């Protein structure tokens, strides 16, 4: 599912505005040629108003649709007033703007409101036919309404399928993370049981060393509780056998394997002992794996990739950046459902994940994961 950002929305609005202006100018010219100068002004003003509403529809879909249909209803009613002689409205330019408003409403609004907007459009068309039964302009408006409703329904169905896929990806990622955390907690509890049994033996032989055993049990219990808090609200599919989480040493193997298939990859990891909680280690690995896979899929012109894993005072950061040219073709929301799953995993652990184009070209994926201060690292 492609989620348009602010920049793409601005570009889309600018393009749509240019189309509206061209349609209004063409309609004004045609009316001036057939009806005479001055007759194009009312239709151009009304079409401009509805076009402006269509350009800001994302903020207030219901209100802009209602206002646009209200303007259309007024111009239809104005043509019925005694002594008023004007070209039939809504004209083609306003029909285009109304189609955008109606299609957008059918796509995004709740069913009841979407149906009300579509029904109001039918009322405008009915008013046109009642005023001028033989008018070709009314046929154009009716055609625009049919196309708008059809496009809105098609996009609504597509959005529904995309949302279902996103939810499935998130659910699968939660289950995968829950399996890992389940095994982590089981590991801690097993260690606590062994230490408790050892403490009983120590108590009989050297009672003064019992305090050290109890401190170790307390440490293991605290680590188990920290992992348990992360697994709350997640489900686990007990029929599956969970794989062992990959360790930091496997990052080098992953990078080496990728380098044989794609561009050169450089890996930077913290110096010294970098022992992190297993759920953090496995998530770092999965983020790097997903980001490198996306480079192979969407940045074939990249010459190099940098993978940087760093340790801060409060956590771990991992960033994967490629140097693909700025004009290389790639989807606006590169990474698709894989990054959605990664974002779900990172967010569940209390971190954040950002992905987007770099200032000088290329693409960057950056994740930040918190690590408890008491953890060695």
C-alpha positions as semicolon CSV with decimal commas, in nm:
position;residue;x (nm);y (nm);z (nm)
1;X;0,000;0,000;0,000
2;X;0,140;0,336;-0,103
3;X;0,086;0,611;0,150
4;X;0,128;0,955;-0,011
5;X;0,342;1,199;0,179
6;X;0,299;1,577;0,204
7;X;0,520;1,640;-0,099
8;X;0,336;1,395;-0,326
9;X;0,004;1,541;-0,216
10;X;0,119;1,891;-0,303
11;X;0,237;1,776;-0,645
12;X;-0,094;1,595;-0,701
13;X;-0,293;1,902;-0,596
14;X;-0,088;2,125;-0,826
15;X;-0,148;1,893;-1,121
16;X;-0,519;1,869;-1,048
17;X;-0,541;2,246;-1,014
18;X;-0,378;2,287;-1,356
19;X;-0,634;2,048;-1,505
20;X;-0,919;2,246;-1,347
21;X;-0,784;2,574;-1,481
22;X;-0,748;2,430;-1,830
23;X;-1,104;2,292;-1,819
24;X;-1,245;2,624;-1,695
25;X;-1,058;2,819;-1,964
26;X;-1,176;2,583;-2,239
27;X;-1,535;2,602;-2,115
28;X;-1,521;2,983;-2,091
29;X;-1,387;3,009;-2,446
30;X;-1,657;2,777;-2,583
31;X;-1,937;2,967;-2,406
32;X;-1,801;3,305;-2,521
33;X;-1,790;3,180;-2,881
34;X;-2,145;3,038;-2,878
35;X;-2,334;3,262;-2,632
36;X;-2,135;3,581;-2,650
37;X;-1,901;3,769;-2,416
38;X;-2,005;3,788;-2,053
39;X;-2,203;3,463;-2,044
40;X;-1,896;3,261;-1,947
41;X;-1,841;3,447;-1,619
42;X;-2,108;3,281;-1,396
43;X;-2,008;2,929;-1,503
44;X;-1,637;3,004;-1,460
45;X;-1,688;3,147;-1,111
46;X;-1,901;2,852;-0,999
47;X;-1,658;2,598;-1,148
48;X;-1,364;2,773;-0,979
49;X;-1,539;2,755;-0,642
50;X;-1,611;2,383;-0,676
51;X;-1,259;2,320;-0,808
52;X;-1,109;2,495;-0,505
53;X;-1,319;2,276;-0,277
54;X;-1,194;1,966;-0,461
55;X;-0,833;2,069;-0,403
56;X;-0,879;2,087;-0,023
57;X;-1,105;1,781;0,003
58;X;-0,852;1,578;0,208
59;X;-0,906;1,800;0,513
60;X;-1,286;1,809;0,519
61;X;-1,423;1,543;0,283
62;X;-1,785;1,562;0,395
63;X;-1,800;1,941;0,414
64;X;-1,626;2,004;0,082
65;X;-1,847;1,750;-0,095
66;X;-2,161;1,901;0,056
67;X;-2,048;2,254;-0,032
68;X;-1,959;2,157;-0,389
69;X;-2,292;1,984;-0,445
70;X;-2,464;2,284;-0,288
71;X;-2,299;2,519;-0,539
72;X;-2,403;2,285;-0,822
73;X;-2,761;2,281;-0,693
74;X;-2,769;2,662;-0,679
75;X;-2,652;2,706;-1,037
76;X;-2,910;2,454;-1,156
77;X;-3,181;2,640;-0,961
78;X;-3,059;2,977;-1,096
79;X;-3,121;2,857;-1,450
80;X;-3,488;2,799;-1,361
81;X;-3,552;3,156;-1,242
82;X;-3,786;3,364;-1,462
83;X;-3,604;3,593;-1,702
84;X;-3,264;3,428;-1,646
85;X;-3,093;3,310;-1,962
86;X;-2,764;3,131;-1,889
87;X;-2,580;2,829;-2,032
88;X;-2,677;2,497;-1,878
89;X;-2,491;2,416;-1,559
90;X;-2,306;2,231;-1,414
91;X;-2,080;2,259;-1,717
92;X;-1,796;2,020;-1,800
93;X;-1,543;2,201;-1,578
94;X;-1,768;2,186;-1,272
95;X;-1,861;1,824;-1,358
96;X;-1,492;1,733;-1,339
97;X;-1,458;1,894;-0,995
98;X;-1,778;1,730;-0,873
99;X;-1,651;1,392;-0,996
100;X;-1,336;1,437;-0,786
101;X;-1,540;1,528;-0,477
102;X;-1,788;1,243;-0,520
103;X;-1,525;0,981;-0,604
104;X;-1,309;1,084;-0,308
105;X;-1,608;1,069;-0,073
106;X;-1,719;0,727;-0,197
107;X;-1,365;0,600;-0,147
108;X;-1,291;0,733;0,201
109;X;-1,607;0,825;0,391
110;X;-1,815;0,584;0,602
111;X;-2,082;0,399;0,405
112;X;-2,375;0,615;0,518
113;X;-2,205;0,947;0,438
114;X;-2,059;0,816;0,113
115;X;-2,406;0,707;0,005
116;X;-2,551;1,045;0,100
117;X;-2,292;1,228;-0,112
118;X;-2,356;1,000;-0,410
119;X;-2,733;1,043;-0,365
120;X;-2,698;1,421;-0,354
121;X;-2,512;1,403;-0,684
122;X;-2,805;1,215;-0,834
123;X;-3,041;1,489;-0,715
124;X;-2,833;1,750;-0,898
125;X;-2,849;1,541;-1,215
126;X;-3,224;1,496;-1,175
127;X;-3,262;1,875;-1,143
128;X;-3,064;1,923;-1,464
129;X;-3,286;1,685;-1,658
130;X;-3,597;1,846;-1,512
131;X;-3,480;2,193;-1,620
132;X;-3,354;2,091;-1,967
133;X;-3,468;1,739;-2,061
134;X;-3,282;1,740;-2,392
135;X;-2,958;1,898;-2,266
136;X;-2,631;1,724;-2,356
137;X;-2,472;1,894;-2,053
138;X;-2,692;1,687;-1,820
139;X;-2,575;1,370;-1,998
140;X;-2,212;1,476;-1,940
141;X;-2,284;1,534;-1,570
142;X;-2,453;1,193;-1,540
143;X;-2,157;1,024;-1,709
144;X;-1,918;1,199;-1,474
145;X;-2,122;1,082;-1,174
146;X;-2,117;0,719;-1,292
147;X;-1,741;0,726;-1,350
148;X;-1,678;0,895;-1,013
149;X;-1,885;0,640;-0,819
150;X;-1,725;0,349;-1,006
151;X;-1,374;0,480;-0,943
152;X;-1,453;0,549;-0,577
153;X;-1,591;0,199;-0,521
154;X;-1,294;0,039;-0,696
155;X;-1,043;0,236;-0,488
156;X;-1,244;0,165;-0,171
157;X;-1,219;-0,209;-0,239
158;X;-0,847;-0,176;-0,310
159;X;-0,790;0,016;0,013
160;X;-0,982;-0,251;0,205
161;X;-0,762;-0,525;0,065
162;X;-0,450;-0,323;0,141
163;X;-0,560;-0,264;0,502
164;X;-0,631;-0,635;0,544
165;X;-0,284;-0,717;0,412
166;X;-0,122;-0,464;0,645
167;X;-0,307;-0,609;0,943
168;X;-0,199;-0,960;0,843
169;X;0,163;-0,849;0,817
170;X;0,145;-0,678;1,156
171;X;-0,020;-0,982;1,314
172;X;0,246;-1,215;1,171
173;X;0,522;-0,987;1,298
174;X;0,366;-0,975;1,644
175;X;0,341;-1,353;1,653
176;X;0,701;-1,388;1,544
177;X;0,816;-1,143;1,810
178;X;0,599;-1,315;2,071
179;X;0,761;-1,650;1,991
180;X;1,106;-1,501;2,042
181;X;1,013;-1,330;2,368
182;X;0,842;-1,645;2,494
183;X;1,167;-1,837;2,453
184;X;1,365;-1,555;2,613
185;X;1,145;-1,558;2,923
186;X;1,158;-1,938;2,935
187;X;1,538;-1,917;2,925
188;X;1,545;-1,672;3,218
189;X;1,305;-1,879;3,426
190;X;1,505;-2,196;3,362
191;X;1,816;-2,015;3,481
192;X;1,634;-1,899;3,794
193;X;1,529;-2,255;3,876
194;X;1,886;-2,382;3,837
195;X;2,019;-2,100;4,055
196;X;1,753;-2,167;4,318
197;X;1,850;-2,535;4,329
198;X;2,217;-2,438;4,353
199;X;2,135;-2,196;4,636
200;X;1,984;-2,480;4,838
201;X;2,305;-2,677;4,807
202;X;2,516;-2,371;4,894
203;X;2,299;-2,302;5,199
204;X;2,387;-2,643;5,341
205;X;2,759;-2,616;5,268
206;X;2,838;-2,245;5,304
207;X;2,546;-2,032;5,435
208;X;2,748;-1,710;5,391
209;X;2,740;-1,743;5,010
210;X;2,359;-1,767;4,991
211;X;2,329;-1,389;4,949
212;X;2,528;-1,404;4,623
213;X;2,299;-1,676;4,485
214;X;1,990;-1,480;4,581
215;X;2,128;-1,168;4,407
216;X;2,179;-1,369;4,089
217;X;1,823;-1,501;4,112
218;X;1,694;-1,145;4,159
219;X;1,887;-1,027;3,851
220;X;1,748;-1,308;3,639
221;X;1,397;-1,236;3,767
222;X;1,427;-0,868;3,676
223;X;1,540;-0,956;3,325
224;X;1,253;-1,202;3,288
225;X;1,000;-0,940;3,402
226;X;1,139;-0,686;3,154
227;X;1,092;-0,934;2,872
228;X;0,745;-1,028;2,999
229;X;0,634;-0,665;2,984
230;X;0,725;-0,661;2,615
231;X;0,518;-0,971;2,542
232;X;0,200;-0,843;2,706
233;X;-0,091;-0,820;2,462
234;X;0,086;-1,034;2,203
235;X;-0,035;-1,379;2,099
236;X;0,176;-1,687;2,044
237;X;0,101;-1,970;1,802
238;X;0,209;-2,272;2,005
239;X;0,190;-2,505;1,706
240;X;0,499;-2,348;1,548
241;X;0,855;-2,422;1,647
242;X;1,033;-2,089;1,695
243;X;1,373;-2,040;1,536
244;X;1,670;-1,931;1,742
245;X;1,724;-1,555;1,729
246;X;2,026;-1,454;1,518
247;X;2,322;-1,315;1,706
248;X;2,533;-1,005;1,624
249;X;2,797;-1,223;1,459
250;X;2,550;-1,317;1,186
251;X;2,531;-0,957;1,063
252;X;2,872;-1,000;0,899
253;X;2,755;-1,316;0,725
254;X;2,437;-1,140;0,610
255;X;2,632;-0,846;0,468
256;X;2,881;-1,075;0,296
257;X;2,600;-1,277;0,138
258;X;2,429;-0,961;0,016
259;X;2,752;-0,824;-0,129
260;X;2,774;-1,125;-0,359
261;X;2,430;-1,044;-0,506
262;X;2,419;-0,665;-0,509
263;X;2,634;-0,355;-0,452
264;X;2,927;-0,336;-0,215
265;X;2,826;-0,319;0,152
266;X;3,024;-0,174;0,442
267;X;2,936;-0,274;0,798
268;X;3,013;-0,068;1,108
269;X;2,940;-0,217;1,451
270;X;3,027;-0,103;1,805
271;X;3,374;-0,190;1,932
272;X;3,409;-0,427;2,221
273;X;3,143;-0,646;2,378
274;X;2,800;-0,565;2,232
275;X;2,571;-0,795;2,426
276;X;2,212;-0,682;2,397
277;X;1,881;-0,846;2,493
278;X;1,802;-1,124;2,243
279;X;1,486;-0,948;2,120
280;X;1,691;-0,638;2,037
281;X;1,963;-0,841;1,864
282;X;1,713;-1,028;1,646
283;X;1,530;-0,705;1,556
284;X;1,854;-0,536;1,448
285;X;1,924;-0,834;1,225
286;X;1,573;-0,830;1,075
287;X;1,585;-0,454;1,003
288;X;1,918;-0,491;0,821
289;X;1,789;-0,795;0,632
290;X;1,471;-0,617;0,518
291;X;1,655;-0,297;0,421
292;X;1,916;-0,486;0,215
293;X;1,643;-0,686;0,045
294;X;1,471;-0,361;-0,055
295;X;1,797;-0,231;-0,204
296;X;1,811;-0,538;-0,428
297;X;1,449;-0,490;-0,532
298;X;1,422;-0,116;-0,577
299;X;1,771;0,039;-0,603
300;X;1,949;-0,159;-0,872
301;X;2,155;0,149;-0,966
302;X;2,306;0,179;-0,617
303;X;2,684;0,134;-0,611
304;X;2,732;0,094;-0,237
305;X;2,538;0,045;0,085
306;X;2,639;0,147;0,437
307;X;2,514;-0,050;0,738
308;X;2,585;0,125;1,067
309;X;2,500;-0,020;1,408
310;X;2,568;0,207;1,704
311;X;2,527;0,204;2,080
312;X;2,398;0,512;2,260
313;X;2,336;0,579;2,626
314;X;1,975;0,464;2,601
315;X;1,970;0,210;2,324
316;X;2,085;0,078;1,990
317;X;2,059;0,246;1,650
318;X;2,082;0,073;1,313
319;X;2,089;0,259;0,981
320;X;2,106;0,123;0,626
321;X;2,175;0,380;0,351
322;X;2,228;0,329;-0,022
323;X;2,365;0,574;-0,278
324;X;2,119;0,520;-0,564
325;X;2,093;0,824;-0,797
326;X;1,819;1,076;-0,710
327;X;1,640;1,016;-1,040
328;X;1,624;0,638;-1,005
329;X;1,273;0,495;-1,031
330;X;1,132;0,362;-0,705
331;X;0,792;0,349;-0,533
332;X;0,703;0,648;-0,309
333;X;0,675;0,413;-0,010
334;X;0,964;0,180;-0,083
335;X;0,979;-0,144;0,113
336;X;0,608;-0,221;0,105
337;X;0,475;-0,455;0,368
338;X;0,817;-0,567;0,493
339;X;0,888;-0,227;0,646
340;X;0,537;-0,221;0,791
341;X;0,619;-0,543;0,974
342;X;0,955;-0,406;1,087
343;X;0,793;-0,086;1,214
344;X;0,541;-0,295;1,410
345;X;0,823;-0,499;1,567
346;X;1,036;-0,196;1,651
347;X;0,740;-0,001;1,792
348;X;0,636;-0,296;2,009
349;X;0,982;-0,292;2,166
350;X;0,943;0,080;2,240
351;X;1,159;0,205;1,952
352;X;1,103;0,392;1,627
353;X;1,172;0,331;1,258
354;X;1,198;0,587;0,980
355;X;1,247;0,528;0,608
356;X;1,277;0,780;0,328
357;X;1,496;0,938;0,060
358;X;1,826;1,096;0,157
359;X;1,902;1,465;0,089
360;X;2,153;1,383;-0,185
361;X;1,980;1,076;-0,327
362;X;1,958;0,718;-0,215
363;X;1,737;0,574;0,053
364;X;1,781;0,544;0,428
365;X;1,622;0,313;0,684
366;X;1,696;0,403;1,047
367;X;1,572;0,220;1,357
368;X;1,623;0,310;1,722
369;X;1,572;0,045;1,990
370;X;1,583;0,110;2,365
371;X;1,807;-0,109;2,582
372;X;1,767;-0,111;2,962
373;X;2,051;0,075;3,130
374;X;2,130;-0,223;3,350
375;X;2,194;-0,443;3,050
376;X;2,562;-0,491;2,970
377;X;2,657;-0,348;2,635
